[in-house]
Short mmCIF file of C-alpha atoms and ligand atoms in Angstrom, two decimals:
data_model
loop_
_atom_site.label_atom_id
_atom_site.label_comp_id
_atom_site.label_asym_id
_atom_site.label_seq_id
_atom_site.Cartn_x
_atom_site.Cartn_y
_atom_site.Cartn_z
CA MET A 391 0.00 0.00 0.00
CA SER A 392 1.45 3.39 -0.97
CA HIS A 393 1.58 6.13 1.63
CA VAL A 394 -0.49 9.25 1.20
CA ALA A 395 0.84 12.64 2.30
CA TYR A 396 -0.96 15.94 2.66
CA VAL A 397 1.12 18.79 1.23
CA ASN A 398 -0.15 22.35 1.03
CA GLY A 399 -3.74 21.57 0.14
CA ARG A 400 -3.34 18.25 -1.69
CA TYR A 401 -3.37 14.58 -0.76
CA LEU A 402 -0.64 12.91 -2.82
CA PRO A 403 1.11 9.56 -2.98
CA GLN A 404 4.09 10.15 -0.69
CA LYS A 405 6.56 9.36 -3.50
CA GLN A 406 5.16 12.25 -5.54
CA ALA A 407 4.90 14.69 -2.65
CA SER A 408 7.47 17.49 -2.58
CA VAL A 409 8.06 20.98 -1.25
CA HIS A 410 9.54 24.10 -2.87
CA ILE A 411 13.35 24.48 -2.60
CA GLU A 412 12.84 27.99 -1.20
CA ASP A 413 10.58 26.78 1.58
CA ARG A 414 12.02 28.48 4.68
CA GLY A 415 11.69 25.26 6.61
CA TYR A 416 14.18 23.69 4.20
CA GLN A 417 16.58 26.64 4.19
CA PHE A 418 16.41 27.99 7.77
CA ALA A 419 14.58 25.32 9.79
CA ASP A 420 11.95 28.06 10.02
CA ALA A 421 9.17 25.61 10.86
CA VAL A 422 7.70 23.69 13.77
CA TYR A 423 6.26 20.22 14.08
CA GLU A 424 4.21 17.83 16.18
CA VAL A 425 4.27 14.03 16.36
CA THR A 426 1.12 12.42 17.70
CA CYS A 427 0.73 8.75 18.51
CA ILE A 428 -2.20 6.96 16.87
CA TRP A 429 -3.40 4.17 19.14
CA ASN A 430 -6.30 1.94 18.11
CA GLY A 431 -7.01 4.49 15.37
CA LEU A 432 -7.28 7.37 17.85
CA PRO A 433 -4.86 10.21 18.57
CA VAL A 434 -3.24 10.34 21.99
CA ASP A 435 -3.56 13.82 23.53
CA HIS A 436 -4.54 15.48 20.25
CA ALA A 437 -5.83 18.64 21.99
CA ALA A 438 -2.53 19.05 23.87
CA HIS A 439 -0.52 18.63 20.64
CA MET A 440 -2.70 21.31 19.01
CA ARG A 441 -2.13 23.63 21.99
CA ARG A 442 1.64 23.15 21.81
CA LEU A 443 1.61 23.67 18.02
CA ARG A 444 -0.25 26.95 18.49
CA ARG A 445 2.27 28.03 21.14
CA SER A 446 5.35 27.12 19.03
CA LEU A 447 3.91 29.02 16.04
CA SER A 448 3.05 32.03 18.14
CA GLU A 449 6.57 32.17 19.67
CA LEU A 450 7.98 32.32 16.11
CA ARG A 451 5.26 34.63 14.77
CA ILE A 452 4.12 32.11 12.16
CA ALA A 453 0.39 32.09 11.46
CA MET A 454 -1.69 28.95 11.96
CA PRO A 455 -2.11 27.49 8.43
CA CYS A 456 -5.84 26.93 9.06
CA SER A 457 -8.21 26.46 11.98
CA GLU A 458 -7.62 23.69 14.54
CA ALA A 459 -10.83 22.06 13.33
CA ALA A 460 -9.48 21.99 9.75
CA LEU A 461 -6.07 20.70 10.93
CA THR A 462 -7.88 17.96 12.83
CA ALA A 463 -9.97 17.04 9.80
CA ILE A 464 -6.87 16.80 7.57
CA THR A 465 -5.00 14.77 10.19
CA ARG A 466 -7.95 12.36 10.46
CA GLU A 467 -8.06 12.03 6.71
CA VAL A 468 -4.32 11.26 6.50
CA VAL A 469 -4.74 8.62 9.21
CA ARG A 470 -7.74 7.17 7.38
CA ARG A 471 -6.15 7.14 3.92
CA ASN A 472 -3.05 5.44 5.30
CA ARG A 473 -5.15 3.02 7.36
CA VAL A 474 -3.04 3.65 10.45
CA THR A 475 -4.38 2.02 13.58
CA ARG A 476 -1.12 2.05 15.54
CA GLY A 477 1.46 4.54 14.41
CA THR A 478 2.26 8.20 14.34
CA VAL A 479 1.18 11.34 12.54
CA TYR A 480 3.82 13.95 11.73
CA LEU A 481 2.58 17.50 11.17
CA GLN A 482 4.90 20.32 10.07
CA VAL A 483 4.04 23.98 9.68
CA GLY A 484 6.56 26.42 8.23
CA ARG A 485 6.66 30.14 7.58
CA GLY A 486 6.30 29.43 3.86
CA VAL A 487 8.12 29.98 0.58
CA ALA A 488 10.07 33.17 -0.13
CA VAL A 489 13.25 34.26 -1.94
CA ARG A 490 16.12 33.34 0.39
CA ASN A 491 16.72 36.10 2.92
CA HIS A 492 17.30 35.67 6.64
CA SER A 493 14.63 38.19 7.65
CA PHE A 494 10.96 37.28 7.38
CA PRO A 495 9.28 37.86 3.99
CA ALA A 496 8.25 41.54 3.80
CA LYS A 497 4.79 40.49 2.67
CA PRO A 498 3.58 37.52 4.73
CA VAL A 499 3.38 34.32 2.67
CA LYS A 500 1.08 31.37 3.19
CA PRO A 501 2.41 29.04 5.90
CA SER A 502 3.33 25.62 4.52
CA LEU A 503 1.65 22.52 5.91
CA VAL A 504 2.72 18.90 5.55
CA ILE A 505 1.08 15.95 7.29
CA VAL A 506 2.25 12.35 6.93
CA ALA A 507 1.44 9.17 8.83
CA LYS A 508 3.53 6.14 9.69
CA HIS A 509 2.59 2.63 10.77
CA GLY A 510 4.06 1.19 13.98
CA ALA A 511 4.02 2.83 17.37
CA GLY A 512 7.24 2.78 19.34
CA PRO A 513 9.40 0.06 20.79
CA THR A 514 7.98 -3.32 21.72
CA GLU A 515 6.79 -4.15 25.22
CA SER A 516 9.76 -6.52 25.65
CA VAL A 517 12.17 -3.55 25.22
CA ALA A 518 10.35 -1.72 28.02
CA GLN A 519 10.34 -4.78 30.26
CA ALA A 520 14.12 -5.16 29.84
CA GLY A 521 14.78 -1.42 30.21
CA VAL A 522 17.14 0.62 28.06
CA LYS A 523 20.57 2.20 28.11
CA VAL A 524 21.06 5.94 27.57
CA LEU A 525 24.25 7.77 26.60
CA ALA A 526 25.12 11.09 28.25
CA GLN A 527 25.82 13.79 25.68
CA PRO A 528 26.63 17.51 26.01
CA ASP A 529 23.53 19.68 25.56
CA ILE A 530 24.73 21.92 22.72
CA ARG A 531 21.25 23.04 21.59
CA TRP A 532 19.99 26.62 21.22
CA GLY A 533 18.36 28.55 24.06
CA ARG A 534 14.71 28.04 23.03
CA VAL A 535 14.22 24.28 22.93
CA ASP A 536 10.76 24.82 24.45
CA ILE A 537 9.73 25.67 20.86
CA LYS A 538 9.19 22.45 18.91
CA SER A 539 11.26 23.65 15.97
CA ILE A 540 12.47 21.34 13.22
CA GLY A 541 16.05 22.54 13.92
CA LEU A 542 17.04 19.17 15.34
CA LEU A 543 20.65 18.74 14.24
CA PRO A 544 22.08 18.57 17.80
CA ASN A 545 19.37 16.03 18.67
CA ALA A 546 20.20 13.98 15.57
CA LEU A 547 23.95 14.04 16.33
CA ALA A 548 23.35 13.03 19.95
CA LYS A 549 20.98 10.23 18.93
CA GLN A 550 23.51 8.96 16.37
CA ALA A 551 26.18 8.86 19.11
CA ALA A 552 23.71 6.89 21.24
CA VAL A 553 22.98 4.42 18.45
CA GLU A 554 26.71 3.92 17.87
CA ALA A 555 27.12 3.20 21.61
CA LYS A 556 24.21 0.70 21.39
CA ALA A 557 22.09 2.99 23.56
CA PHE A 558 18.39 3.67 23.09
CA GLU A 559 18.54 7.42 23.71
CA ALA A 560 20.94 10.29 24.31
CA LEU A 561 20.66 12.12 27.62
CA PHE A 562 21.44 15.84 27.36
CA VAL A 563 23.70 17.18 30.12
CA THR A 564 24.59 20.89 30.50
CA PRO A 565 28.16 22.08 31.25
CA SER A 566 27.14 22.45 34.93
CA GLY A 567 26.08 18.78 35.06
CA THR A 568 22.28 19.20 34.89
CA VAL A 569 20.27 16.62 32.97
CA THR A 570 17.81 18.60 30.86
CA GLU A 571 16.04 15.90 28.83
CA ALA A 572 16.82 13.33 26.14
CA SER A 573 17.11 13.76 22.36
CA ALA A 574 13.40 12.97 21.76
CA SER A 575 11.99 12.37 25.24
CA ASN A 576 11.84 13.86 28.73
CA ALA A 577 13.97 12.44 31.54
CA TRP A 578 12.85 11.51 35.05
CA ILE A 579 14.39 9.94 38.13
CA VAL A 580 12.85 8.30 41.18
CA THR A 581 14.54 9.14 44.50
CA LYS A 582 15.20 6.69 47.33
CA ASP A 583 11.95 7.84 48.97
CA LYS A 584 10.00 7.29 45.74
CA ALA A 585 9.58 10.94 44.75
CA LEU A 586 9.43 11.57 41.01
CA VAL A 587 11.83 14.25 39.78
CA THR A 588 11.79 15.88 36.34
CA HIS A 589 13.21 19.14 34.99
CA PRO A 590 10.70 22.00 35.37
CA LEU A 591 9.20 23.64 32.29
CA SER A 592 11.61 26.29 31.02
CA THR A 593 13.33 27.33 27.81
CA GLU A 594 15.82 24.48 28.44
CA ILE A 595 13.41 21.60 27.75
CA LEU A 596 10.56 20.78 25.44
CA GLY A 597 7.35 20.62 27.47
CA GLY A 598 6.48 17.05 26.53
CA VAL A 599 2.83 16.20 26.07
CA THR A 600 3.57 12.76 27.53
CA ARG A 601 5.45 14.39 30.44
CA ASP A 602 2.31 16.35 31.21
CA THR A 603 0.01 13.32 31.05
CA VAL A 604 2.38 11.23 33.18
CA LEU A 605 2.55 14.06 35.75
CA ARG A 606 -1.24 14.00 35.92
CA LEU A 607 -1.46 10.20 36.18
CA ALA A 608 1.30 10.14 38.81
CA LYS A 609 -0.38 12.84 40.91
CA ALA A 610 -3.68 10.95 40.73
CA ALA A 611 -1.86 7.80 41.88
CA GLY A 612 -0.52 9.68 44.90
CA TYR A 613 3.17 9.95 43.94
CA GLU A 614 5.17 12.86 45.29
CA ILE A 615 6.40 15.02 42.42
CA GLN A 616 9.32 17.41 42.35
CA GLU A 617 9.64 19.51 39.20
CA ARG A 618 13.25 20.63 39.64
CA PRO A 619 16.57 20.22 37.84
CA PHE A 620 18.63 17.15 38.76
CA SER A 621 22.25 16.38 38.01
CA LEU A 622 23.83 13.45 36.21
CA ALA A 623 25.43 12.46 39.55
CA GLU A 624 21.99 12.40 41.21
CA ALA A 625 20.63 10.33 38.32
CA LEU A 626 23.45 7.79 38.67
CA ALA A 627 22.63 7.43 42.38
CA ALA A 628 18.85 7.32 41.83
CA LYS A 629 16.57 4.41 42.63
CA GLU A 630 15.10 4.48 39.12
CA MET A 631 15.23 6.45 35.93
CA PHE A 632 12.81 6.61 33.01
CA LEU A 633 11.95 8.54 29.85
CA THR A 634 8.60 9.76 28.58
CA GLY A 635 7.61 10.58 25.01
CA THR A 636 4.99 10.17 22.33
CA THR A 637 6.65 7.12 20.81
CA THR A 638 8.20 5.66 23.97
CA PHE A 639 5.34 6.14 26.45
CA VAL A 640 7.12 5.48 29.76
CA MET A 641 10.47 3.77 29.17
CA PRO A 642 12.54 2.43 32.09
CA VAL A 643 16.26 3.31 31.90
CA VAL A 644 18.56 0.73 33.46
CA ARG A 645 21.96 2.01 32.38
CA VAL A 646 23.61 5.38 31.79
CA ASN A 647 26.76 4.92 29.70
CA GLU A 648 28.25 1.79 31.32
CA ARG A 649 26.83 2.50 34.82
CA PRO A 650 23.74 0.57 35.97
CA ILE A 651 20.91 2.48 37.68
CA ALA A 652 20.30 0.72 41.04
CA ASN A 653 20.42 -3.03 40.34
CA GLY A 654 20.22 -2.59 36.56
CA SER A 655 16.62 -3.70 36.11
CA PRO A 656 13.48 -1.62 35.49
CA GLY A 657 12.11 -0.13 38.70
CA SER A 658 8.64 -0.79 40.08
CA VAL A 659 7.59 2.90 39.87
CA SER A 660 8.60 3.18 36.20
CA LEU A 661 6.72 -0.01 35.35
CA ASP A 662 3.69 1.09 37.35
CA LEU A 663 3.58 4.45 35.52
CA ARG A 664 4.00 2.66 32.19
CA GLN A 665 1.00 0.45 33.01
CA ARG A 666 -1.05 3.49 34.04
CA TYR A 667 -0.13 5.24 30.78
CA ILE A 668 -1.07 2.19 28.70
CA ALA A 669 -4.41 1.96 30.55
CA TYR A 670 -4.93 5.66 29.74
CA VAL A 671 -4.31 5.24 25.98
CA ASN A 672 -6.38 2.03 25.88
CA ALA A 673 -9.33 3.96 27.35
CA LEU A 674 -9.39 6.61 24.56
CA ASP A 675 -12.58 6.95 22.56
CA GLU A 676 -13.83 9.11 19.66
CA ARG A 677 -13.70 12.19 21.89
CA ALA A 678 -9.91 11.95 21.49
CA TRP A 679 -10.27 13.94 18.23
CA ALA A 680 -11.87 16.91 20.00
CA VAL A 681 -9.57 19.95 20.10
CA ASP A 682 -11.05 20.90 23.45
CA ALA A 683 -10.82 17.33 24.81
CA PRO A 684 -11.09 17.24 28.62
CA ARG A 685 -7.84 16.36 30.40
N1 PLP B 1327 11.99 16.34 24.42
C1 PLP B 1327 12.36 16.43 23.12
C2 PLP B 1327 13.63 17.12 22.77
C3 PLP B 1327 11.55 15.87 22.12
O1 PLP B 1327 11.91 15.97 20.84
C4 PLP B 1327 10.37 15.20 22.51
C5 PLP B 1327 9.50 14.60 21.50
O2 PLP B 1327 9.79 14.56 20.33
C6 PLP B 1327 10.05 15.12 23.86
C7 PLP B 1327 10.88 15.72 24.79
C8 PLP B 1327 8.81 14.42 24.33
O3 PLP B 1327 7.69 15.15 23.98
P1 PLP B 1327 6.28 14.45 23.75
O4 PLP B 1327 5.95 13.74 25.01
O5 PLP B 1327 5.36 15.56 23.46
O6 PLP B 1327 6.47 13.50 22.60
#
């Protein structure tokens, strides 16, 4: 079955889909994106992804390409045409096409919009049950990583280093030793007294939609939560560590570089939160497409 992409107003076979060479996304990474998990044919946290998209665009002064209702309808149609039941939808909005010039086009141009879908959602359950290794990498990204921009070269380089070290993810560490997040997920530790610690929202991390949902599920389950920075040294001495993200859900970390976390197996809190998250996505229904979905 050939994949269908939505590109600037048209549904096209993915092989025939293309963008203009003077698209500012292509030349300046002047674009933002969202990746939403499709689970049993339904989007996970669609309303929250729409909210974050709106925020990223507004921080960069790029107009919404159309209403949220229209974006939702196109996303649904891409999911339907590709017959995705478990997978992901990638949505990218850019400032548009203009003659190459660093400053914004003098006359605003139409924002560009691309939506594609992919089959297959994240790593298998057996990967999560075994836990994963992460590789510490210097956080060399720009100062506004709270904006979900497509400028992901530092993330790509860090992830490549992780893959070459047979690690699942790269863990970003600042020069002062703080763990910010991972290359495509948020990082958490569990302290000896079972408190959950994750970096607070700031310009130094992407406010993960999964991070937010896991915070909510963890609070409801009665866990103590500390949104504060933690160091690599604290992580190495932690009881547990895990990652959260759209494609990873809750992923136990059992090793940082060559150092095991605790006894080197997934911790009970990480596995409990993973189960709670899976129960949450399994309980989605048609209301999941609502842009004002209750949280
Ligand atoms: N941090 C970074 C740098 C990311 O790229 C991502 C997702 O791509 C996340 C965190 C997790 O965000 P979300 O839970 O919204 O997928």
